[in-house]
C-alpha cells in the first residue's frame, strides 16, 4: 500500500508496532480504497509513550529557549521543503483537494513552528520589587508531559498548533491523531527527529477514543489539549478534572455570518462560500447560519447560486478541483440525515443536496433558504457542506438571534458601515469575529471559543500561558523577624 507507514506509532524517536492492537483501516475518501493499515495502541504502547516522554521532557526543558526555538524553526524549514509530498499525503488522509492542502495544511503547520520557535527564546519571568530591598521574581516553567488529541479535518495543522507552543515552552507531547487521519502526524514526528528534537519529546500514538482516554487519565500527564466535538470535550474535561490537569478545548460551533444590505455583495458571497464549503464544510468555525438582510436576499441568493455552480467537484489530486469528498462514509451519512431534516422541517433547498454517483464520499455543496431559527439545520453543528440562509430585518434583532446558540466559536459580519461593524463585533458572543472576511486563523492571532465551543486559546502569545506556569520566588535581603 502506497501510504503504508513503517509502523503505527512513533515513540522515543523510533517507529514502533504492536500488531495485537485493534486494526485501523485508513481509507482514501475520494475512492473508498484502503491506503494503509495501522493498529490502535495497546496498553504496552501507551506506557512506552508516557515513560519516554516523562524522561525526555527533562532533557528538553534543560536546553535554552533559543536552542529549542532553532530546532522548531528547522522543522518548519523541512516542512516547507517537503510541502508538496506532505500535501499529497494529507489529501489522501483527508480527501481535501491538493489545491487546499498545498496552502493550508503543512504550510500552516510550518507557520506555527516558526512563530513559536521565534517566541521560545523570549519566554521569561519578571522582577517584582518589594519593601526594604526585598524582591520576588517569576520563572516561567513547562508543565511536563502534555497530551494532544486531534480531529480529522486539519491533522497536520492541529498537531502543530498543539506541539509548537508545547515544545517551545519545554514540554514533551504525546499526540493522538483521529483514527480517521493517522498518517501525517507520523511524518511530523520524523521531521522533528531530523530537525534535532530529542527522542521522546514528540511521540505519536494511534488509536480510538479509548487510547485518548487512557492518556488523559494517567498521572504523569499534566495537560490535555483536545480538538474535537462537544461530547468528547465534556468527557475529556471531566477526566482531566480528577488530576486537576490543565486543559485546552477546541470544540464545535454553529457560527453566524451576517450580511447587511450595504455589504459588498461579491465579498459577502465569497465569505459565505469560504465559510461553508472550504474543506467540504468540515471546519469548526464555519459560518453556517448566514443571516441576510431582507432587501438583498434575492440578489444574494442569485449571486451565490451562480458562484456555487462553478465549484469544481472531483478528484482531489486534480489541481483544478476545489471541492472534494467528505472525510468518511459515516460523516457523509450524518450530513445526509441533516439535509433530509432540512427538507422535512420546511427549509427550501436551493441547490445541491445529493450524493454524487461516483466512488468515494461526495456530497454536493448544498444551500437551504427560508431557514428559521428553530430548525435542526440552524441549531446543530452539521460539519459538512450545508449552508443555511436566514432572513432578518434589523441589526438589534439579528445580533440577538446570532447569539441564540450554546456555541460561541466564531462570527462574521459584512457591512460597509464602520461603526456598525464594530458594534456588531462587540455584540457577538464568540471567540473570533470577522469583519468583511471569514475563517482566518493565522499563527499570530488567538483562536478559540467561548460558551460551549471551548476553553483556552490556540495560536498567538496566549497559547504560551496554556503550556507553561509561573513559579514565584521571594527573596529577603533583610534579617527575618518573628513575633516570638
Ligand atoms: P471527536 O470528538 O469525535 O474526536 C476528537 C478526538 O478525540 C479523536 O482523536 C477521538 O478519537 C478522540 N476521542 C474520542 N473520545 C475520547 C475520549 N473519551 N477521551 C479522549 N479522546 C477521545 O471529533 P471529530 O474527530 O469527529 O472532529 C469533529 C469535531 O471537531 C467537530 O465537532 C468540530 O467542530 C470539532 N473541531 C473543532 C475545531 C476547533 O478548533 N475548535 C477544529 C476542528 C474540529 P477517535 O477519532 O478515535 O474517536
XYZ file of C-alpha atoms and ligand atoms in Angstrom:
532
model
C 0.000 0.000 0.000
C 1.405 3.304 -1.184
C 0.933 5.251 2.038
C 1.712 2.454 4.488
C 3.949 3.888 7.246
C 6.863 1.903 8.676
C 4.776 1.236 11.803
C 1.703 2.621 13.556
C 3.314 4.599 16.374
C 6.360 6.812 16.808
C 7.848 6.645 20.296
C 11.206 7.706 21.669
C 12.467 8.561 18.195
C 11.515 5.224 16.637
C 8.656 3.692 14.701
C 7.022 1.154 16.996
C 4.407 -1.527 16.415
C 2.210 -3.819 18.441
C 0.171 -5.786 15.953
C -2.109 -7.095 18.702
C -3.806 -3.667 18.789
C -7.190 -3.275 17.066
C -6.754 -2.807 13.294
C -7.294 0.655 11.808
C -8.001 0.862 8.059
C -7.013 4.209 6.561
C -9.447 4.986 3.752
C -8.917 7.415 0.854
C -12.173 9.391 0.915
C -12.087 10.022 -2.851
C -12.302 6.329 -3.722
C -13.134 4.387 -0.571
C -9.907 2.363 -1.005
C -7.819 1.254 1.973
C -4.456 3.038 1.587
C -2.790 1.939 4.827
C -3.414 -0.369 7.778
C -2.418 0.510 11.311
C -3.035 -0.753 14.820
C -4.544 1.022 17.767
C -2.167 1.425 20.705
C -2.177 -1.330 23.296
C -1.536 -0.545 26.983
C 2.118 -1.510 26.364
C 2.442 1.171 23.643
C 0.706 3.795 25.783
C 3.086 3.000 28.644
C 6.147 3.283 26.365
C 4.993 6.681 25.137
C 4.327 8.005 28.637
C 7.554 6.775 30.155
C 9.747 8.028 27.294
C 8.021 11.434 27.282
C 8.475 11.742 31.029
C 12.243 11.170 30.769
C 12.808 13.198 27.593
C 10.950 16.246 28.861
C 13.596 16.998 31.488
C 16.406 16.994 28.903
C 14.404 19.210 26.517
C 13.478 21.667 29.283
C 17.143 21.938 30.278
C 18.023 23.383 26.862
C 17.783 27.131 26.398
C 14.729 28.601 24.725
C 16.907 29.833 21.871
C 18.146 26.290 21.221
C 14.623 24.847 21.311
C 13.396 27.594 19.027
C 16.156 26.953 16.500
C 15.158 23.287 16.311
C 11.472 24.130 15.851
C 12.298 26.587 13.079
C 14.481 23.950 11.424
C 11.467 21.618 11.473
C 9.434 24.390 9.803
C 12.071 24.681 7.063
C 11.964 20.927 6.406
C 8.155 21.043 6.210
C 8.314 23.838 3.646
C 10.833 21.919 1.518
C 8.581 18.823 1.616
C 5.317 20.719 1.370
C 4.149 19.020 -1.825
C 4.784 15.452 -0.613
C 3.195 16.224 2.754
C 0.211 17.737 0.942
C -0.236 14.634 -1.204
C -0.286 12.566 1.987
C -2.755 14.952 3.650
C -5.023 14.818 0.592
C -5.056 11.013 0.765
C -5.636 11.042 4.522
C -8.464 13.615 4.427
C -9.759 13.777 0.841
C -9.212 17.545 0.777
C -8.232 18.943 -2.649
C -4.500 19.283 -3.297
C -5.305 22.907 -4.133
C -6.153 23.345 -0.424
C -3.603 21.079 1.224
C -0.649 22.714 -0.536
C -1.539 26.088 1.014
C -3.448 25.443 4.242
C -2.124 22.333 5.998
C 1.602 21.541 6.218
C 2.427 25.170 5.407
C 0.138 26.386 8.225
C 1.950 23.926 10.497
C 5.280 25.430 9.407
C 3.943 28.915 10.236
C 3.130 27.732 13.756
C 6.568 26.188 14.263
C 8.262 29.362 13.024
C 6.090 31.562 15.214
C 6.514 29.569 18.431
C 10.144 28.790 17.559
C 10.672 32.552 17.472
C 8.959 33.020 20.821
C 10.852 30.218 22.590
C 13.848 32.395 23.440
C 11.671 35.226 24.744
C 9.872 33.285 27.476
C 10.988 34.937 30.684
C 9.616 35.861 34.070
C 9.752 39.257 35.767
C 11.371 41.008 38.670
C 8.975 42.354 41.312
C 10.415 44.931 43.794
C 9.185 44.625 47.411
C 9.763 46.841 50.522
C 13.258 47.306 52.032
C 15.113 45.882 49.091
C 13.317 42.551 49.158
C 12.070 41.297 45.851
C 10.398 38.441 44.069
C 10.946 37.030 40.648
C 8.878 34.728 38.500
C 10.089 31.812 36.449
C 8.082 30.504 33.511
C 8.201 26.727 33.704
C 6.920 23.986 31.395
C 4.002 21.866 32.606
C 5.662 18.500 31.848
C 4.076 15.844 29.637
C 1.233 17.195 27.504
C -1.282 15.147 25.548
C -2.661 16.420 22.235
C -5.765 14.801 20.760
C -6.758 15.772 17.241
C -9.815 15.864 14.977
C -9.640 14.695 11.370
C -10.182 17.895 9.406
C -6.715 19.511 9.734
C -4.447 16.708 11.001
C -1.072 18.398 10.397
C -2.163 21.883 11.384
C -3.794 20.618 14.604
C -0.706 18.567 15.532
C 1.485 21.668 15.029
C -0.923 24.026 16.820
C -0.511 21.834 19.906
C 3.120 20.708 19.550
C 4.656 24.080 18.625
C 3.715 26.013 21.802
C 4.107 22.901 23.967
C 7.641 22.231 22.757
C 8.606 25.927 22.719
C 7.845 26.013 26.464
C 9.947 22.906 27.172
C 7.181 20.303 27.448
C 7.073 16.860 25.863
C 3.995 15.857 23.861
C 2.162 12.652 23.146
C -0.128 13.249 20.180
C -3.063 11.019 19.305
C -4.461 11.791 15.854
C -8.022 10.937 14.932
C -8.012 7.294 13.842
C -9.559 8.507 10.563
C -6.435 10.533 9.665
C -3.423 8.941 11.365
C -0.708 9.366 8.722
C 0.580 12.936 8.707
C 1.430 13.146 12.430
C 3.919 10.305 11.873
C 5.646 12.370 9.163
C 5.730 15.319 11.550
C 7.422 13.100 14.165
C 10.058 12.079 11.583
C 10.667 15.734 10.728
C 11.031 16.713 14.389
C 13.626 13.973 14.858
C 15.507 15.119 11.759
C 15.431 18.739 12.972
C 17.023 17.741 16.272
C 14.124 17.306 18.695
C 15.435 14.774 21.238
C 13.926 11.297 21.209
C 10.784 11.038 23.308
C 9.889 14.738 23.184
C 7.242 14.266 20.474
C 5.519 10.897 20.318
C 2.587 9.733 18.207
C 0.238 7.008 19.360
C -2.655 5.861 17.220
C -5.992 4.731 18.429
C -9.656 5.194 19.050
C -11.206 7.213 21.839
C -10.158 4.647 24.465
C -6.475 5.390 23.785
C -7.098 9.118 24.234
C -8.968 8.352 27.448
C -6.073 6.199 28.780
C -3.604 9.022 28.122
C -5.805 11.656 29.765
C -6.253 9.516 32.871
C -2.532 8.944 33.507
C -0.963 10.735 36.499
C 2.175 11.596 34.525
C 0.151 13.832 32.204
C -0.022 17.495 33.204
C -2.072 18.947 30.356
C -4.554 17.894 27.698
C -5.312 19.829 24.554
C -8.246 18.463 22.553
C -9.661 19.449 19.198
C -12.935 17.618 18.776
C -16.655 17.593 19.340
C -18.529 18.964 22.343
C -19.451 15.494 23.585
C -15.816 14.320 23.536
C -14.772 17.631 25.086
C -17.099 17.057 28.025
C -15.659 13.583 28.634
C -12.030 14.696 28.360
C -12.573 17.795 30.525
C -14.236 15.663 33.215
C -11.447 13.062 33.112
C -8.787 15.792 33.384
C -10.555 17.361 36.372
C -9.701 14.398 38.636
C -5.996 15.186 38.365
C -6.586 18.972 38.213
C -4.860 18.931 34.817
C -4.575 21.950 32.568
C -6.900 21.785 29.561
C -7.404 23.476 26.229
C -10.656 22.582 24.497
C -11.157 23.480 20.830
C -14.679 22.255 20.173
C -17.523 22.723 17.739
C -19.611 25.659 16.613
C -22.708 26.905 14.838
C -21.391 30.288 13.904
C -23.395 33.187 12.431
C -22.386 35.206 9.394
C -24.427 38.405 8.983
C -24.786 40.183 5.648
C -26.229 43.720 5.821
C -27.844 45.285 2.777
C -24.968 47.756 2.300
C -22.346 44.981 2.116
C -20.178 44.443 -0.916
C -22.236 41.601 -2.318
C -19.401 39.727 -4.021
C -17.270 39.830 -0.860
C -20.200 38.630 1.217
C -20.857 35.750 -1.185
C -17.129 34.883 -1.048
C -17.332 34.896 2.759
C -20.323 32.560 2.691
C -18.559 30.186 0.267
C -15.274 30.157 2.200
C -17.177 29.828 5.481
C -19.313 26.885 4.331
C -17.690 24.925 1.528
C -13.894 25.050 2.030
C -12.723 21.568 3.120
C -16.213 20.370 2.095
C -17.619 22.291 5.044
C -15.640 20.330 7.642
C -14.353 23.343 9.584
C -15.278 24.080 13.182
C -15.509 27.871 12.767
C -17.733 27.795 9.673
C -20.421 30.481 9.431
C -23.199 28.028 8.745
C -26.056 30.370 9.702
C -25.944 33.038 7.005
C -28.292 35.865 8.038
C -29.109 38.040 5.015
C -30.971 41.345 5.359
C -34.328 41.050 3.602
C -33.759 43.773 0.989
C -30.854 41.913 -0.662
C -31.987 38.348 -0.112
C -32.846 37.520 -3.725
C -29.761 39.293 -5.122
C -27.569 37.442 -2.602
C -29.082 34.040 -3.415
C -28.850 34.642 -7.154
C -25.162 35.588 -6.936
C -24.448 32.722 -4.541
C -26.045 30.082 -6.752
C -24.175 31.319 -9.823
C -20.874 31.088 -7.926
C -21.578 27.682 -6.348
C -22.407 26.295 -9.797
C -18.752 26.994 -10.673
C -17.384 24.743 -7.927
C -15.129 22.130 -9.484
C -16.011 18.885 -7.731
C -13.909 15.803 -8.389
C -10.592 14.028 -7.918
C -8.837 15.897 -5.093
C -5.448 15.245 -6.694
C -6.506 17.278 -9.762
C -5.072 20.769 -9.149
C -8.181 22.331 -10.743
C -10.572 20.680 -8.291
C -11.701 22.904 -5.425
C -14.364 20.773 -3.779
C -13.578 17.233 -2.629
C -15.255 14.380 -0.759
C -16.286 14.186 2.882
C -13.866 12.504 5.263
C -15.809 9.248 5.668
C -18.949 7.375 4.809
C -20.083 7.849 8.399
C -19.723 11.633 8.242
C -21.429 11.720 4.841
C -24.394 9.822 6.283
C -24.648 12.267 9.183
C -24.701 15.198 6.757
C -27.277 13.483 4.516
C -29.521 12.992 7.525
C -29.344 16.758 8.203
C -30.211 17.500 4.564
C -33.270 15.247 4.946
C -34.216 17.029 8.190
C -33.878 20.428 6.493
C -36.396 19.348 3.860
C -38.760 17.740 6.374
C -38.737 20.807 8.618
C -39.696 23.108 5.710
C -36.490 24.811 4.557
C -36.246 25.430 0.793
C -33.422 23.506 -0.893
C -31.997 25.934 -3.426
C -29.052 23.870 -4.633
C -27.234 20.590 -4.042
C -28.473 18.058 -1.534
C -27.409 14.889 -3.347
C -24.639 12.348 -3.067
C -22.632 12.132 -6.292
C -22.877 8.960 -8.314
C -19.191 8.042 -8.108
C -16.953 6.127 -5.709
C -15.943 7.945 -2.528
C -17.921 10.114 -0.148
C -19.024 13.048 -2.291
C -21.910 15.347 -1.423
C -22.880 18.381 -3.473
C -22.421 21.838 -1.964
C -25.878 22.434 -0.515
C -27.782 25.647 0.214
C -31.073 25.953 2.071
C -33.053 29.227 2.105
C -36.015 30.285 4.254
C -34.362 28.584 7.197
C -35.805 29.588 10.574
C -34.055 29.667 13.937
C -35.765 26.583 15.389
C -34.897 24.169 12.570
C -32.355 21.422 13.291
C -30.072 22.648 10.476
C -29.958 26.094 12.127
C -29.292 24.784 15.635
C -26.955 21.790 15.385
C -23.405 21.545 14.083
C -23.552 19.580 10.803
C -19.825 19.572 9.890
C -20.441 19.269 6.172
C -21.193 21.380 3.076
C -24.638 22.636 4.126
C -25.335 26.385 4.267
C -28.481 27.740 5.894
C -29.661 31.158 4.716
C -31.945 33.028 7.140
C -33.631 36.443 6.687
C -33.555 39.402 9.067
C -34.826 42.983 9.324
C -32.826 44.943 11.937
C -29.361 44.985 13.499
C -30.665 44.527 17.020
C -32.815 41.566 16.008
C -30.046 39.796 14.090
C -27.403 40.133 16.815
C -29.817 38.638 19.353
C -30.631 35.761 17.003
C -26.954 35.269 16.082
C -26.099 34.812 19.762
C -29.018 32.472 20.480
C -26.844 29.350 20.391
C -24.988 27.352 23.007
C -21.833 27.673 20.873
C -19.511 30.682 20.576
C -16.603 29.786 18.336
C -16.734 32.401 15.566
C -18.971 35.046 13.988
C -18.800 37.290 10.935
C -20.357 40.477 9.628
C -20.336 42.006 6.165
C -21.143 45.725 6.028
C -19.529 48.902 4.728
C -20.664 50.927 7.733
C -17.673 51.206 10.062
C -19.449 51.919 13.322
C -21.989 49.169 12.749
C -19.177 46.690 12.044
C -17.547 47.468 15.404
C -20.863 47.500 17.262
C -21.840 44.087 15.889
C -18.372 42.632 16.592
C -18.688 43.878 20.179
C -22.154 42.334 20.450
C -21.110 38.881 19.207
C -20.715 36.171 21.850
C -17.821 34.426 20.089
C -14.095 33.888 20.493
C -13.204 35.003 16.968
C -15.042 37.673 14.958
C -14.576 38.623 11.331
C -15.466 41.891 9.594
C -15.736 41.660 5.793
C -13.698 38.446 5.802
C -14.075 34.938 7.210
C -12.216 31.903 8.609
C -8.731 33.303 9.078
C -6.643 31.601 11.782
C -3.035 32.806 11.451
C -0.367 31.742 13.941
C -0.107 35.292 15.326
C -3.735 35.760 16.462
C -5.595 33.936 19.263
C -8.106 31.306 18.129
C -10.684 29.555 20.290
C -14.226 29.531 21.502
C -16.423 30.959 24.191
C -19.562 29.326 25.659
C -19.676 25.599 24.798
C -17.143 25.979 21.978
C -14.203 25.620 24.282
C -11.742 26.691 26.912
C -8.436 28.454 26.293
C -6.907 29.753 23.095
C -4.565 28.325 20.494
C -2.077 30.307 18.370
C -0.569 33.651 19.441
C 1.303 34.517 22.636
C -1.758 33.447 24.646
C -1.021 29.785 23.874
C 2.194 30.130 25.888
C 0.101 30.661 29.029
C -1.705 27.407 28.340
C 1.529 25.386 28.101
C 3.522 26.871 30.979
C 3.025 28.112 34.513
C 4.661 30.712 36.683
C 6.714 29.971 39.762
C 7.152 32.894 42.160
C 10.382 33.093 44.168
C 10.560 35.526 47.160
C 13.984 36.822 48.219
C 14.596 38.506 51.548
C 17.555 40.930 51.730
C 16.979 41.515 55.478
C 17.150 39.716 58.804
C 13.856 37.947 59.259
C 11.773 38.975 62.329
C 9.227 36.742 64.084
C 6.759 37.706 66.904
C 8.479 35.454 69.460
P -14.411 13.711 18.039
O -14.804 14.499 19.226
O -15.223 12.546 17.648
O -12.913 13.192 18.227
C -11.841 14.060 18.536
C -10.667 13.243 19.034
O -10.919 12.790 20.369
C -10.389 11.989 18.222
O -8.995 11.778 18.139
C -11.071 10.929 19.041
O -10.611 9.641 18.782
C -10.757 11.384 20.445
N -11.628 10.851 21.496
C -12.885 10.380 21.373
N -13.379 10.008 22.592
C -12.394 10.272 23.504
C -12.286 10.126 24.929
N -13.284 9.659 25.665
N -11.129 10.508 25.527
C -10.110 11.012 24.800
N -10.162 11.160 23.448
C -11.278 10.802 22.797
O -14.310 14.786 16.851
P -14.087 14.549 15.308
O -12.765 13.900 15.070
O -15.310 13.892 14.755
O -13.973 16.055 14.770
C -15.070 16.848 14.512
C -15.347 17.793 15.667
O -14.183 18.538 15.968
C -16.409 18.816 15.332
O -17.310 18.977 16.412
C -15.630 20.100 15.134
O -16.361 21.255 15.341
C -14.503 19.927 16.077
N -13.375 20.738 15.642
C -13.040 21.862 16.373
C -12.022 22.692 15.965
C -11.627 23.892 16.770
O -10.506 24.368 16.629
N -12.461 24.414 17.633
C -11.269 22.414 14.731
C -11.667 21.198 14.074
C -12.704 20.408 14.524
P -11.438 8.777 17.696
O -11.487 9.587 16.440
O -10.630 7.562 17.553
O -12.797 8.557 18.292
